[in-house]
Amino acid sequence: MQRALLTGAVLSIFSGIISVFIVLRRVSFLGSGISHAAFGGVSIGFLLGINPLLTALVYSIIVAFGIEQISSKGRLAEDTAIGIFFSSSMALGIVLVGLSTSYNVDLFGYLFGSILAITNEDALIAVCTTLFLMGVVFVIMKELYFITFNEELAFVGGIKVRLIKSIFLLSMAIAIVVGIKLVGIILISALLVIPGAAAQLLTKRFYRMVMVSCLISLFSTISGIIISYRLNLAPGGTIVIFLSIVFFVAFFSKTSNNA
Amino acid sequence: MKAVEIKNLDVSINSKEILKNINLELGEGKFLGIVGPNGSGKTTLLRTIIGIIKPTSGSIKIFGSIPFDAIQKGMFGYLPQSQKIELNFPARAIDVVLMGIYSRLGTFKWPSKKDIDRAKEMLSIMDMSGLENEPFGDLSGGQQQRVSIARALINNPRILILDEPSTGIDVVGQEDFYHLLKGLQKKLNLTIIMVSHDIGTVTSYVDEIACLNKTLHYHGSPLGALNDAVIKQLYGKHVDIMMHTDLCEKCKRLHSEQKD
């Protein structure tokens, strides 16, 4: 339980930060696409008998940069490229899982999350990776903010746009794979979108938005883990239900304030 | 040294020729207007000057440097045609102005009190005092342009590049805006290049004009651009040009109505 709470807390704070940029850059579908593509990576791990999180990590990074490369060259719209990678990776995953003999319960954990059953080793990897990524994103935060505001202005203003965008994409892909343990492949996109979307309803200042997003993510994750432990519920689903409740409270309070 | 030197510039995008054999020189402290019909390559020319688009052939020098080096030296202040900013984007006017110094600050360094004071001073020059903490998305089109100029100028650029800056501003606001640019040009000895489709208004404010339609049809004194032969070459037919100047009766009337 303590391992789950610590891992969940660190992961949720990082997803709260990344979520702000995902929402402002309008790349929610990219997050969803990478997370579902990770299923292909997980199943490669099952088939080869190596840690599925490692294969998912490599596979997700390749997919993230593949989508970016294809759409940046203007050959395909980004959502079309995501749709193709998303479905082909899921298809690959389904075929490979069919060939594998060692999936059963483990696969369920990757699809829907298994934070309460997290091992010491997995918790250590998740916490260290996330803390490192958090540091990286803090270092490039103001440049990322400028690029999110307007890429062209940032470029002419001397910001290394391609480098910063690549670091962001890499961080997003790694956050998704590490977050799979928390809420699973199916629900990870909720953790990447809802905190930022709710925070945007509550403030018009950037750093406040980052803080509020982190707090929403942290509150929902901790509450979700505790409640699911006490009531024997699925932790991933419970966390996302908490996130959704916070979002709708923010949405309706904003709507009633504007009325 | 010339502020801008463009030699034999050709630009093709996806195998389509957009600009052909552009040759242009501009002295320091001059205000150049680039005019031409829709699709004539005005924005492409600006984007090539600032290094966003790579030329197919030819060369561009900004105070003797190629565009990439000019960017690194902080020579450009830039206002794009459309900023496409989401209404709810979490940025105050002062946050937008401070973005102009992010590159100079370097990684993991944040604006100091001195930087914030400088940003406030820039907003004050743009007549935007008191609006520092207003969300950028809540400002009017004209106010957003003033904030954007403050952002473009905070790093002391040597050349200001503007792409259709008066889009979305009413006729009186446009007149004020051009006056503001003219004042900045004189005060800061700033070189300005501005793209506009409104040849009638631009001719009243710029020192030089370049008439573009894939290639340069005319570059020189603004009044020369109003010559029938140049206009016909540029637009493909005869066009009557309406000039809005300080003496324009309609502008005067709108101005007094707004003051009332």
mmCIF file with all atom_site columns, N, CA, C and O in Angstrom, chain A residues 24 26 138-143 145-146 148-150 152-153 155-160 200 204-207 209, chain B residues 47 50-52 71 78 80 83 85-86 88-92 99 102-103 106-110 135 138 151:
data_model
loop_
_atom_site.group_PDB
_atom_site.id
_atom_site.type_symbol
_atom_site.label_atom_id
_atom_site.label_alt_id
_atom_site.label_comp_id
_atom_site.label_asym_id
_atom_site.label_entity_id
_atom_site.label_seq_id
_atom_site.pdbx_PDB_ins_code
_atom_site.Cartn_x
_atom_site.Cartn_y
_atom_site.Cartn_z
_atom_site.occupancy
_atom_site.B_iso_or_equiv
_atom_site.pdbx_formal_charge
_atom_site.auth_seq_id
_atom_site.auth_comp_id
_atom_site.auth_asym_id
_atom_site.auth_atom_id
_atom_site.pdbx_PDB_model_num
ATOM 1   N N  . LEU A 1 24  ? -2.818 22.198 -23.660 1.00 0.00 ? 24  LEU A N  1
ATOM 2   C CA . LEU A 1 24  ? -2.580 23.479 -24.342 1.00 0.00 ? 24  LEU A CA 1
ATOM 3   C C  . LEU A 1 24  ? -2.074 23.277 -25.773 1.00 0.00 ? 24  LEU A C  1
ATOM 4   O O  . LEU A 1 24  ? -2.385 24.063 -26.663 1.00 0.00 ? 24  LEU A O  1
ATOM 5   N N  . ARG A 1 26  ? -2.922 20.805 -27.543 1.00 0.00 ? 26  ARG A N  1
ATOM 6   C CA . ARG A 1 26  ? -4.004 20.055 -28.202 1.00 0.00 ? 26  ARG A CA 1
ATOM 7   C C  . ARG A 1 26  ? -3.492 18.753 -28.817 1.00 0.00 ? 26  ARG A C  1
ATOM 8   O O  . ARG A 1 26  ? -3.742 18.468 -29.994 1.00 0.00 ? 26  ARG A O  1
ATOM 9   N N  . PHE A 1 138 ? 11.213 20.584 -15.937 1.00 0.00 ? 138 PHE A N  1
ATOM 10  C CA . PHE A 1 138 ? 11.403 21.866 -15.239 1.00 0.00 ? 138 PHE A CA 1
ATOM 11  C C  . PHE A 1 138 ? 12.465 22.710 -15.938 1.00 0.00 ? 138 PHE A C  1
ATOM 12  O O  . PHE A 1 138 ? 12.328 23.918 -16.068 1.00 0.00 ? 138 PHE A O  1
ATOM 13  N N  . VAL A 1 139 ? 13.531 22.043 -16.401 1.00 0.00 ? 139 VAL A N  1
ATOM 14  C CA . VAL A 1 139 ? 14.622 22.764 -17.070 1.00 0.00 ? 139 VAL A CA 1
ATOM 15  C C  . VAL A 1 139 ? 14.129 23.438 -18.347 1.00 0.00 ? 139 VAL A C  1
ATOM 16  O O  . VAL A 1 139 ? 14.512 24.566 -18.660 1.00 0.00 ? 139 VAL A O  1
ATOM 17  N N  . ILE A 1 140 ? 13.257 22.776 -19.100 1.00 0.00 ? 140 ILE A N  1
ATOM 18  C CA . ILE A 1 140 ? 12.822 23.336 -20.394 1.00 0.00 ? 140 ILE A CA 1
ATOM 19  C C  . ILE A 1 140 ? 11.437 23.989 -20.305 1.00 0.00 ? 140 ILE A C  1
ATOM 20  O O  . ILE A 1 140 ? 10.852 24.325 -21.324 1.00 0.00 ? 140 ILE A O  1
ATOM 21  N N  . MET A 1 141 ? 10.927 24.187 -19.079 1.00 0.00 ? 141 MET A N  1
ATOM 22  C CA . MET A 1 141 ? 9.521  24.593 -18.956 1.00 0.00 ? 141 MET A CA 1
ATOM 23  C C  . MET A 1 141 ? 9.190  25.930 -19.635 1.00 0.00 ? 141 MET A C  1
ATOM 24  O O  . MET A 1 141 ? 8.206  26.040 -20.354 1.00 0.00 ? 141 MET A O  1
ATOM 25  N N  . LYS A 1 142 ? 10.027 26.941 -19.469 1.00 0.00 ? 142 LYS A N  1
ATOM 26  C CA . LYS A 1 142 ? 9.650  28.237 -20.046 1.00 0.00 ? 142 LYS A CA 1
ATOM 27  C C  . LYS A 1 142 ? 9.763  28.206 -21.571 1.00 0.00 ? 142 LYS A C  1
ATOM 28  O O  . LYS A 1 142 ? 8.964  28.816 -22.278 1.00 0.00 ? 142 LYS A O  1
ATOM 29  N N  . GLU A 1 143 ? 10.740 27.436 -22.091 1.00 0.00 ? 143 GLU A N  1
ATOM 30  C CA . GLU A 1 143 ? 10.873 27.289 -23.546 1.00 0.00 ? 143 GLU A CA 1
ATOM 31  C C  . GLU A 1 143 ? 9.660  26.529 -24.106 1.00 0.00 ? 143 GLU A C  1
ATOM 32  O O  . GLU A 1 143 ? 9.105  26.898 -25.147 1.00 0.00 ? 143 GLU A O  1
ATOM 33  N N  . TYR A 1 145 ? 6.733  26.430 -22.779 1.00 0.00 ? 145 TYR A N  1
ATOM 34  C CA . TYR A 1 145 ? 5.596  27.355 -22.659 1.00 0.00 ? 145 TYR A CA 1
ATOM 35  C C  . TYR A 1 145 ? 5.542  28.296 -23.879 1.00 0.00 ? 145 TYR A C  1
ATOM 36  O O  . TYR A 1 145 ? 4.492  28.500 -24.487 1.00 0.00 ? 145 TYR A O  1
ATOM 37  N N  . PHE A 1 146 ? 6.703  28.835 -24.263 1.00 0.00 ? 146 PHE A N  1
ATOM 38  C CA . PHE A 1 146 ? 6.771  29.744 -25.417 1.00 0.00 ? 146 PHE A CA 1
ATOM 39  C C  . PHE A 1 146 ? 6.381  29.003 -26.693 1.00 0.00 ? 146 PHE A C  1
ATOM 40  O O  . PHE A 1 146 ? 5.578  29.496 -27.511 1.00 0.00 ? 146 PHE A O  1
ATOM 41  N N  . THR A 1 148 ? 4.551  26.373 -26.929 1.00 0.00 ? 148 THR A N  1
ATOM 42  C CA . THR A 1 148 ? 3.123  26.063 -26.858 1.00 0.00 ? 148 THR A CA 1
ATOM 43  C C  . THR A 1 148 ? 2.301  27.299 -27.219 1.00 0.00 ? 148 THR A C  1
ATOM 44  O O  . THR A 1 148 ? 1.251  27.198 -27.870 1.00 0.00 ? 148 THR A O  1
ATOM 45  N N  . PHE A 1 149 ? 2.779  28.469 -26.842 1.00 0.00 ? 149 PHE A N  1
ATOM 46  C CA . PHE A 1 149 ? 2.080  29.719 -27.180 1.00 0.00 ? 149 PHE A CA 1
ATOM 47  C C  . PHE A 1 149 ? 2.115  29.940 -28.689 1.00 0.00 ? 149 PHE A C  1
ATOM 48  O O  . PHE A 1 149 ? 1.084  30.183 -29.321 1.00 0.00 ? 149 PHE A O  1
ATOM 49  N N  . ASN A 1 150 ? 3.288  29.840 -29.299 1.00 0.00 ? 150 ASN A N  1
ATOM 50  C CA . ASN A 1 150 ? 3.399  29.999 -30.746 1.00 0.00 ? 150 ASN A CA 1
ATOM 51  C C  . ASN A 1 150 ? 4.787  29.507 -31.202 1.00 0.00 ? 150 ASN A C  1
ATOM 52  O O  . ASN A 1 150 ? 5.796  30.101 -30.846 1.00 0.00 ? 150 ASN A O  1
ATOM 53  N N  . GLU A 1 152 ? 6.239  29.455 -34.170 1.00 0.00 ? 152 GLU A N  1
ATOM 54  C CA . GLU A 1 152 ? 6.973  30.330 -35.084 1.00 0.00 ? 152 GLU A CA 1
ATOM 55  C C  . GLU A 1 152 ? 7.671  31.460 -34.323 1.00 0.00 ? 152 GLU A C  1
ATOM 56  O O  . GLU A 1 152 ? 8.832  31.777 -34.578 1.00 0.00 ? 152 GLU A O  1
ATOM 57  N N  . LEU A 1 153 ? 6.937  32.053 -33.382 1.00 0.00 ? 153 LEU A N  1
ATOM 58  C CA . LEU A 1 153 ? 7.517  33.140 -32.584 1.00 0.00 ? 153 LEU A CA 1
ATOM 59  C C  . LEU A 1 153 ? 8.691  32.631 -31.766 1.00 0.00 ? 153 LEU A C  1
ATOM 60  O O  . LEU A 1 153 ? 9.711  33.306 -31.641 1.00 0.00 ? 153 LEU A O  1
ATOM 61  N N  . PHE A 1 155 ? 10.652 30.131 -32.505 1.00 0.00 ? 155 PHE A N  1
ATOM 62  C CA . PHE A 1 155 ? 11.776 29.879 -33.411 1.00 0.00 ? 155 PHE A CA 1
ATOM 63  C C  . PHE A 1 155 ? 12.522 31.181 -33.718 1.00 0.00 ? 155 PHE A C  1
ATOM 64  O O  . PHE A 1 155 ? 13.744 31.260 -33.588 1.00 0.00 ? 155 PHE A O  1
ATOM 65  N N  . VAL A 1 156 ? 11.749 32.208 -34.104 1.00 0.00 ? 156 VAL A N  1
ATOM 66  C CA . VAL A 1 156 ? 12.384 33.492 -34.446 1.00 0.00 ? 156 VAL A CA 1
ATOM 67  C C  . VAL A 1 156 ? 12.982 34.131 -33.186 1.00 0.00 ? 156 VAL A C  1
ATOM 68  O O  . VAL A 1 156 ? 13.952 34.875 -33.262 1.00 0.00 ? 156 VAL A O  1
ATOM 69  N N  . GLY A 1 157 ? 12.434 33.791 -32.028 1.00 0.00 ? 157 GLY A N  1
ATOM 70  C CA . GLY A 1 157 ? 12.965 34.307 -30.761 1.00 0.00 ? 157 GLY A CA 1
ATOM 71  C C  . GLY A 1 157 ? 14.213 33.560 -30.295 1.00 0.00 ? 157 GLY A C  1
ATOM 72  O O  . GLY A 1 157 ? 14.706 33.814 -29.199 1.00 0.00 ? 157 GLY A O  1
ATOM 73  N N  . GLY A 1 158 ? 14.707 32.615 -31.107 1.00 0.00 ? 158 GLY A N  1
ATOM 74  C CA . GLY A 1 158 ? 15.976 31.945 -30.796 1.00 0.00 ? 158 GLY A CA 1
ATOM 75  C C  . GLY A 1 158 ? 15.837 30.675 -29.976 1.00 0.00 ? 158 GLY A C  1
ATOM 76  O O  . GLY A 1 158 ? 16.831 30.138 -29.499 1.00 0.00 ? 158 GLY A O  1
ATOM 77  N N  . ILE A 1 159 ? 14.602 30.177 -29.791 1.00 0.00 ? 159 ILE A N  1
ATOM 78  C CA . ILE A 1 159 ? 14.403 28.933 -29.035 1.00 0.00 ? 159 ILE A CA 1
ATOM 79  C C  . ILE A 1 159 ? 14.651 27.733 -29.971 1.00 0.00 ? 159 ILE A C  1
ATOM 80  O O  . ILE A 1 159 ? 14.236 27.757 -31.122 1.00 0.00 ? 159 ILE A O  1
ATOM 81  N N  . LYS A 1 160 ? 15.305 26.696 -29.457 1.00 0.00 ? 160 LYS A N  1
ATOM 82  C CA . LYS A 1 160 ? 15.576 25.502 -30.270 1.00 0.00 ? 160 LYS A CA 1
ATOM 83  C C  . LYS A 1 160 ? 14.322 24.626 -30.276 1.00 0.00 ? 160 LYS A C  1
ATOM 84  O O  . LYS A 1 160 ? 14.185 23.677 -29.497 1.00 0.00 ? 160 LYS A O  1
ATOM 85  N N  . GLN A 1 200 ? -7.393 24.183 -16.489 1.00 0.00 ? 200 GLN A N  1
ATOM 86  C CA . GLN A 1 200 ? -7.596 25.301 -17.411 1.00 0.00 ? 200 GLN A CA 1
ATOM 87  C C  . GLN A 1 200 ? -8.934 25.999 -17.155 1.00 0.00 ? 200 GLN A C  1
ATOM 88  O O  . GLN A 1 200 ? -9.080 27.192 -17.406 1.00 0.00 ? 200 GLN A O  1
ATOM 89  N N  . LYS A 1 204 ? -6.420 31.302 -15.206 1.00 0.00 ? 204 LYS A N  1
ATOM 90  C CA . LYS A 1 204 ? -5.927 31.819 -16.481 1.00 0.00 ? 204 LYS A CA 1
ATOM 91  C C  . LYS A 1 204 ? -4.439 32.138 -16.403 1.00 0.00 ? 204 LYS A C  1
ATOM 92  O O  . LYS A 1 204 ? -3.922 32.856 -17.239 1.00 0.00 ? 204 LYS A O  1
ATOM 93  N N  . ARG A 1 205 ? -3.792 31.670 -15.342 1.00 0.00 ? 205 ARG A N  1
ATOM 94  C CA . ARG A 1 205 ? -2.352 31.899 -15.219 1.00 0.00 ? 205 ARG A CA 1
ATOM 95  C C  . ARG A 1 205 ? -1.614 30.575 -15.354 1.00 0.00 ? 205 ARG A C  1
ATOM 96  O O  . ARG A 1 205 ? -2.004 29.577 -14.753 1.00 0.00 ? 205 ARG A O  1
ATOM 97  N N  . PHE A 1 206 ? -0.515 30.613 -16.095 1.00 0.00 ? 206 PHE A N  1
ATOM 98  C CA . PHE A 1 206 ? 0.172  29.375 -16.449 1.00 0.00 ? 206 PHE A CA 1
ATOM 99  C C  . PHE A 1 206 ? 0.684  28.601 -15.243 1.00 0.00 ? 206 PHE A C  1
ATOM 100 O O  . PHE A 1 206 ? 0.380  27.412 -15.087 1.00 0.00 ? 206 PHE A O  1
ATOM 101 N N  . TYR A 1 207 ? 1.477  29.243 -14.372 1.00 0.00 ? 207 TYR A N  1
ATOM 102 C CA . TYR A 1 207 ? 2.076  28.483 -13.265 1.00 0.00 ? 207 TYR A CA 1
ATOM 103 C C  . TYR A 1 207 ? 1.015  28.002 -12.274 1.00 0.00 ? 207 TYR A C  1
ATOM 104 O O  . TYR A 1 207 ? 1.145  26.933 -11.688 1.00 0.00 ? 207 TYR A O  1
ATOM 105 N N  . MET A 1 209 ? -1.904 27.121 -13.270 1.00 0.00 ? 209 MET A N  1
ATOM 106 C CA . MET A 1 209 ? -2.518 25.993 -13.980 1.00 0.00 ? 209 MET A CA 1
ATOM 107 C C  . MET A 1 209 ? -1.698 24.715 -13.745 1.00 0.00 ? 209 MET A C  1
ATOM 108 O O  . MET A 1 209 ? -2.266 23.647 -13.496 1.00 0.00 ? 209 MET A O  1
ATOM 109 N N  . ARG B 2 47  ? 8.832  35.030 -44.388 1.00 0.00 ? 47  ARG B N  1
ATOM 110 C CA . ARG B 2 47  ? 9.234  33.806 -43.673 1.00 0.00 ? 47  ARG B CA 1
ATOM 111 C C  . ARG B 2 47  ? 10.607 33.308 -44.138 1.00 0.00 ? 47  ARG B C  1
ATOM 112 O O  . ARG B 2 47  ? 11.310 32.634 -43.391 1.00 0.00 ? 47  ARG B O  1
ATOM 113 N N  . ILE B 2 50  ? 13.252 35.578 -42.365 1.00 0.00 ? 50  ILE B N  1
ATOM 114 C CA . ILE B 2 50  ? 13.514 35.248 -40.953 1.00 0.00 ? 50  ILE B CA 1
ATOM 115 C C  . ILE B 2 50  ? 13.937 33.789 -40.754 1.00 0.00 ? 50  ILE B C  1
ATOM 116 O O  . ILE B 2 50  ? 14.061 33.321 -39.626 1.00 0.00 ? 50  ILE B O  1
ATOM 117 N N  . GLY B 2 51  ? 14.153 33.077 -41.835 1.00 0.00 ? 51  GLY B N  1
ATOM 118 C CA . GLY B 2 51  ? 14.755 31.742 -41.743 1.00 0.00 ? 51  GLY B CA 1
ATOM 119 C C  . GLY B 2 51  ? 13.801 30.599 -41.496 1.00 0.00 ? 51  GLY B C  1
ATOM 120 O O  . GLY B 2 51  ? 14.244 29.466 -41.300 1.00 0.00 ? 51  GLY B O  1
ATOM 121 N N  . ILE B 2 52  ? 12.487 30.850 -41.505 1.00 0.00 ? 52  ILE B N  1
ATOM 122 C CA . ILE B 2 52  ? 11.540 29.744 -41.301 1.00 0.00 ? 52  ILE B CA 1
ATOM 123 C C  . ILE B 2 52  ? 11.483 28.876 -42.563 1.00 0.00 ? 52  ILE B C  1
ATOM 124 O O  . ILE B 2 52  ? 11.387 27.660 -42.498 1.00 0.00 ? 52  ILE B O  1
ATOM 125 N N  . ILE B 2 71  ? 19.029 35.186 -36.113 1.00 0.00 ? 71  ILE B N  1
ATOM 126 C CA . ILE B 2 71  ? 18.107 34.745 -35.039 1.00 0.00 ? 71  ILE B CA 1
ATOM 127 C C  . ILE B 2 71  ? 18.891 34.577 -33.736 1.00 0.00 ? 71  ILE B C  1
ATOM 128 O O  . ILE B 2 71  ? 18.479 35.057 -32.677 1.00 0.00 ? 71  ILE B O  1
ATOM 129 N N  . TYR B 2 78  ? 9.411  39.937 -34.410 1.00 0.00 ? 78  TYR B N  1
ATOM 130 C CA . TYR B 2 78  ? 8.527  39.388 -35.444 1.00 0.00 ? 78  TYR B CA 1
ATOM 131 C C  . TYR B 2 78  ? 7.069  39.339 -34.981 1.00 0.00 ? 78  TYR B C  1
ATOM 132 O O  . TYR B 2 78  ? 6.773  38.916 -33.871 1.00 0.00 ? 78  TYR B O  1
ATOM 133 N N  . PRO B 2 80  ? 3.741  37.602 -36.569 1.00 0.00 ? 80  PRO B N  1
ATOM 134 C CA . PRO B 2 80  ? 3.194  36.811 -37.673 1.00 0.00 ? 80  PRO B CA 1
ATOM 135 C C  . PRO B 2 80  ? 1.798  37.285 -38.070 1.00 0.00 ? 80  PRO B C  1
ATOM 136 O O  . PRO B 2 80  ? 1.174  38.075 -37.345 1.00 0.00 ? 80  PRO B O  1
ATOM 137 N N  . GLN B 2 83  ? -1.799 34.954 -35.026 1.00 0.00 ? 83  GLN B N  1
ATOM 138 C CA . GLN B 2 83  ? -1.121 34.334 -33.889 1.00 0.00 ? 83  GLN B CA 1
ATOM 139 C C  . GLN B 2 83  ? -1.822 33.068 -33.426 1.00 0.00 ? 83  GLN B C  1
ATOM 140 O O  . GLN B 2 83  ? -1.282 32.307 -32.651 1.00 0.00 ? 83  GLN B O  1
ATOM 141 N N  . ILE B 2 85  ? -3.920 32.209 -31.275 1.00 0.00 ? 85  ILE B N  1
ATOM 142 C CA . ILE B 2 85  ? -3.837 31.947 -29.833 1.00 0.00 ? 85  ILE B CA 1
ATOM 143 C C  . ILE B 2 85  ? -5.225 31.555 -29.328 1.00 0.00 ? 85  ILE B C  1
ATOM 144 O O  . ILE B 2 85  ? -6.200 32.246 -29.594 1.00 0.00 ? 85  ILE B O  1
ATOM 145 N N  . GLU B 2 86  ? -5.257 30.455 -28.598 1.00 0.00 ? 86  GLU B N  1
ATOM 146 C CA . GLU B 2 86  ? -6.513 30.018 -28.021 1.00 0.00 ? 86  GLU B CA 1
ATOM 147 C C  . GLU B 2 86  ? -6.975 31.060 -27.000 1.00 0.00 ? 86  GLU B C  1
ATOM 148 O O  . GLU B 2 86  ? -6.155 31.605 -26.257 1.00 0.00 ? 86  GLU B O  1
ATOM 149 N N  . ASN B 2 88  ? -8.504 30.832 -24.236 1.00 0.00 ? 88  ASN B N  1
ATOM 150 C CA . ASN B 2 88  ? -8.267 30.485 -22.827 1.00 0.00 ? 88  ASN B CA 1
ATOM 151 C C  . ASN B 2 88  ? -6.805 30.214 -22.516 1.00 0.00 ? 88  ASN B C  1
ATOM 152 O O  . ASN B 2 88  ? -6.493 29.686 -21.453 1.00 0.00 ? 88  ASN B O  1
ATOM 153 N N  . PHE B 2 89  ? -5.899 30.560 -23.433 1.00 0.00 ? 89  PHE B N  1
ATOM 154 C CA . PHE B 2 89  ? -4.493 30.243 -23.172 1.00 0.00 ? 89  PHE B CA 1
ATOM 155 C C  . PHE B 2 89  ? -4.029 31.002 -21.923 1.00 0.00 ? 89  PHE B C  1
ATOM 156 O O  . PHE B 2 89  ? -4.242 32.216 -21.808 1.00 0.00 ? 89  PHE B O  1
ATOM 157 N N  . PRO B 2 90  ? -3.400 30.286 -20.977 1.00 0.00 ? 90  PRO B N  1
ATOM 158 C CA . PRO B 2 90  ? -3.042 30.946 -19.714 1.00 0.00 ? 90  PRO B CA 1
ATOM 159 C C  . PRO B 2 90  ? -1.808 31.842 -19.849 1.00 0.00 ? 90  PRO B C  1
ATOM 160 O O  . PRO B 2 90  ? -0.694 31.439 -19.527 1.00 0.00 ? 90  PRO B O  1
ATOM 161 N N  . ALA B 2 91  ? -2.005 33.042 -20.366 1.00 0.00 ? 91  ALA B N  1
ATOM 162 C CA . ALA B 2 91  ? -0.890 33.992 -20.484 1.00 0.00 ? 91  ALA B CA 1
ATOM 163 C C  . ALA B 2 91  ? -1.428 35.387 -20.271 1.00 0.00 ? 91  ALA B C  1
ATOM 164 O O  . ALA B 2 91  ? -2.421 35.780 -20.896 1.00 0.00 ? 91  ALA B O  1
ATOM 165 N N  . ARG B 2 92  ? -0.788 36.147 -19.363 1.00 0.00 ? 92  ARG B N  1
ATOM 166 C CA . ARG B 2 92  ? -1.145 37.558 -19.188 1.00 0.00 ? 92  ARG B CA 1
ATOM 167 C C  . ARG B 2 92  ? -0.341 38.371 -20.184 1.00 0.00 ? 92  ARG B C  1
ATOM 168 O O  . ARG B 2 92  ? 0.640  37.880 -20.761 1.00 0.00 ? 92  ARG B O  1
ATOM 169 N N  . MET B 2 99  ? 8.193  36.598 -22.865 1.00 0.00 ? 99  MET B N  1
ATOM 170 C CA . MET B 2 99  ? 8.635  35.511 -23.752 1.00 0.00 ? 99  MET B CA 1
ATOM 171 C C  . MET B 2 99  ? 9.754  35.997 -24.681 1.00 0.00 ? 99  MET B C  1
ATOM 172 O O  . MET B 2 99  ? 10.610 35.227 -25.093 1.00 0.00 ? 99  MET B O  1
ATOM 173 N N  . TYR B 2 102 ? 13.207 35.060 -23.300 1.00 0.00 ? 102 TYR B N  1
ATOM 174 C CA . TYR B 2 102 ? 13.475 33.686 -22.839 1.00 0.00 ? 102 TYR B CA 1
ATOM 175 C C  . TYR B 2 102 ? 14.784 33.137 -23.406 1.00 0.00 ? 102 TYR B C  1
ATOM 176 O O  . TYR B 2 102 ? 15.562 32.505 -22.701 1.00 0.00 ? 102 TYR B O  1
ATOM 177 N N  . SER B 2 103 ? 14.996 33.381 -24.698 1.00 0.00 ? 103 SER B N  1
ATOM 178 C CA . SER B 2 103 ? 16.187 32.831 -25.334 1.00 0.00 ? 103 SER B CA 1
ATOM 179 C C  . SER B 2 103 ? 17.458 33.445 -24.738 1.00 0.00 ? 103 SER B C  1
ATOM 180 O O  . SER B 2 103 ? 18.437 32.755 -24.473 1.00 0.00 ? 103 SER B O  1
ATOM 181 N N  . GLY B 2 106 ? 18.518 32.034 -21.219 1.00 0.00 ? 106 GLY B N  1
ATOM 182 C CA . GLY B 2 106 ? 19.148 30.719 -21.164 1.00 0.00 ? 106 GLY B CA 1
ATOM 183 C C  . GLY B 2 106 ? 18.289 29.740 -20.379 1.00 0.00 ? 106 GLY B C  1
ATOM 184 O O  . GLY B 2 106 ? 17.320 30.123 -19.721 1.00 0.00 ? 106 GLY B O  1
ATOM 185 N N  . THR B 2 107 ? 18.701 28.473 -20.439 1.00 0.00 ? 107 THR B N  1
ATOM 186 C CA . THR B 2 107 ? 17.908 27.403 -19.844 1.00 0.00 ? 107 THR B CA 1
ATOM 187 C C  . THR B 2 107 ? 17.911 27.491 -18.316 1.00 0.00 ? 107 THR B C  1
ATOM 188 O O  . THR B 2 107 ? 18.936 27.789 -17.716 1.00 0.00 ? 107 THR B O  1
ATOM 189 N N  . PHE B 2 108 ? 16.757 27.192 -17.734 1.00 0.00 ? 108 PHE B N  1
ATOM 190 C CA . PHE B 2 108 ? 16.570 27.097 -16.285 1.00 0.00 ? 108 PHE B CA 1
ATOM 191 C C  . PHE B 2 108 ? 16.835 28.416 -15.555 1.00 0.00 ? 108 PHE B C  1
ATOM 192 O O  . PHE B 2 108 ? 17.180 28.430 -14.386 1.00 0.00 ? 108 PHE B O  1
ATOM 193 N N  . LYS B 2 109 ? 16.724 29.541 -16.292 1.00 0.00 ? 109 LYS B N  1
ATOM 194 C CA . LYS B 2 109 ? 16.798 30.835 -15.621 1.00 0.00 ? 109 LYS B CA 1
ATOM 195 C C  . LYS B 2 109 ? 15.492 31.553 -15.877 1.00 0.00 ? 109 LYS B C  1
ATOM 196 O O  . LYS B 2 109 ? 14.967 31.516 -16.988 1.00 0.00 ? 109 LYS B O  1
ATOM 197 N N  . TRP B 2 110 ? 15.005 32.217 -14.854 1.00 0.00 ? 110 TRP B N  1
ATOM 198 C CA . TRP B 2 110 ? 13.688 32.823 -14.959 1.00 0.00 ? 110 TRP B CA 1
ATOM 199 C C  . TRP B 2 110 ? 13.821 34.339 -14.970 1.00 0.00 ? 110 TRP B C  1
ATOM 200 O O  . TRP B 2 110 ? 14.811 34.878 -14.471 1.00 0.00 ? 110 TRP B O  1
ATOM 201 N N  . PRO B 2 135 ? -5.514 38.804 -18.996 1.00 0.00 ? 135 PRO B N  1
ATOM 202 C CA . PRO B 2 135 ? -5.248 37.641 -19.862 1.00 0.00 ? 135 PRO B CA 1
ATOM 203 C C  . PRO B 2 135 ? -5.142 38.099 -21.322 1.00 0.00 ? 135 PRO B C  1
ATOM 204 O O  . PRO B 2 135 ? -5.962 38.902 -21.782 1.00 0.00 ? 135 PRO B O  1
ATOM 205 N N  . ASP B 2 138 ? -8.123 37.973 -23.562 1.00 0.00 ? 138 ASP B N  1
ATOM 206 C CA . ASP B 2 138 ? -9.247 38.888 -23.293 1.00 0.00 ? 138 ASP B CA 1
ATOM 207 C C  . ASP B 2 138 ? -9.037 40.260 -23.940 1.00 0.00 ? 138 ASP B C  1
ATOM 208 O O  . ASP B 2 138 ? -9.957 41.086 -23.948 1.00 0.00 ? 138 ASP B O  1
ATOM 209 N N  . ARG B 2 151 ? 6.575  42.642 -26.985 1.00 0.00 ? 151 ARG B N  1
ATOM 210 C CA . ARG B 2 151 ? 7.353  41.392 -26.926 1.00 0.00 ? 151 ARG B CA 1
ATOM 211 C C  . ARG B 2 151 ? 8.480  41.406 -27.964 1.00 0.00 ? 151 ARG B C  1
ATOM 212 O O  . ARG B 2 151 ? 9.635  41.050 -27.680 1.00 0.00 ? 151 ARG B O  1
#
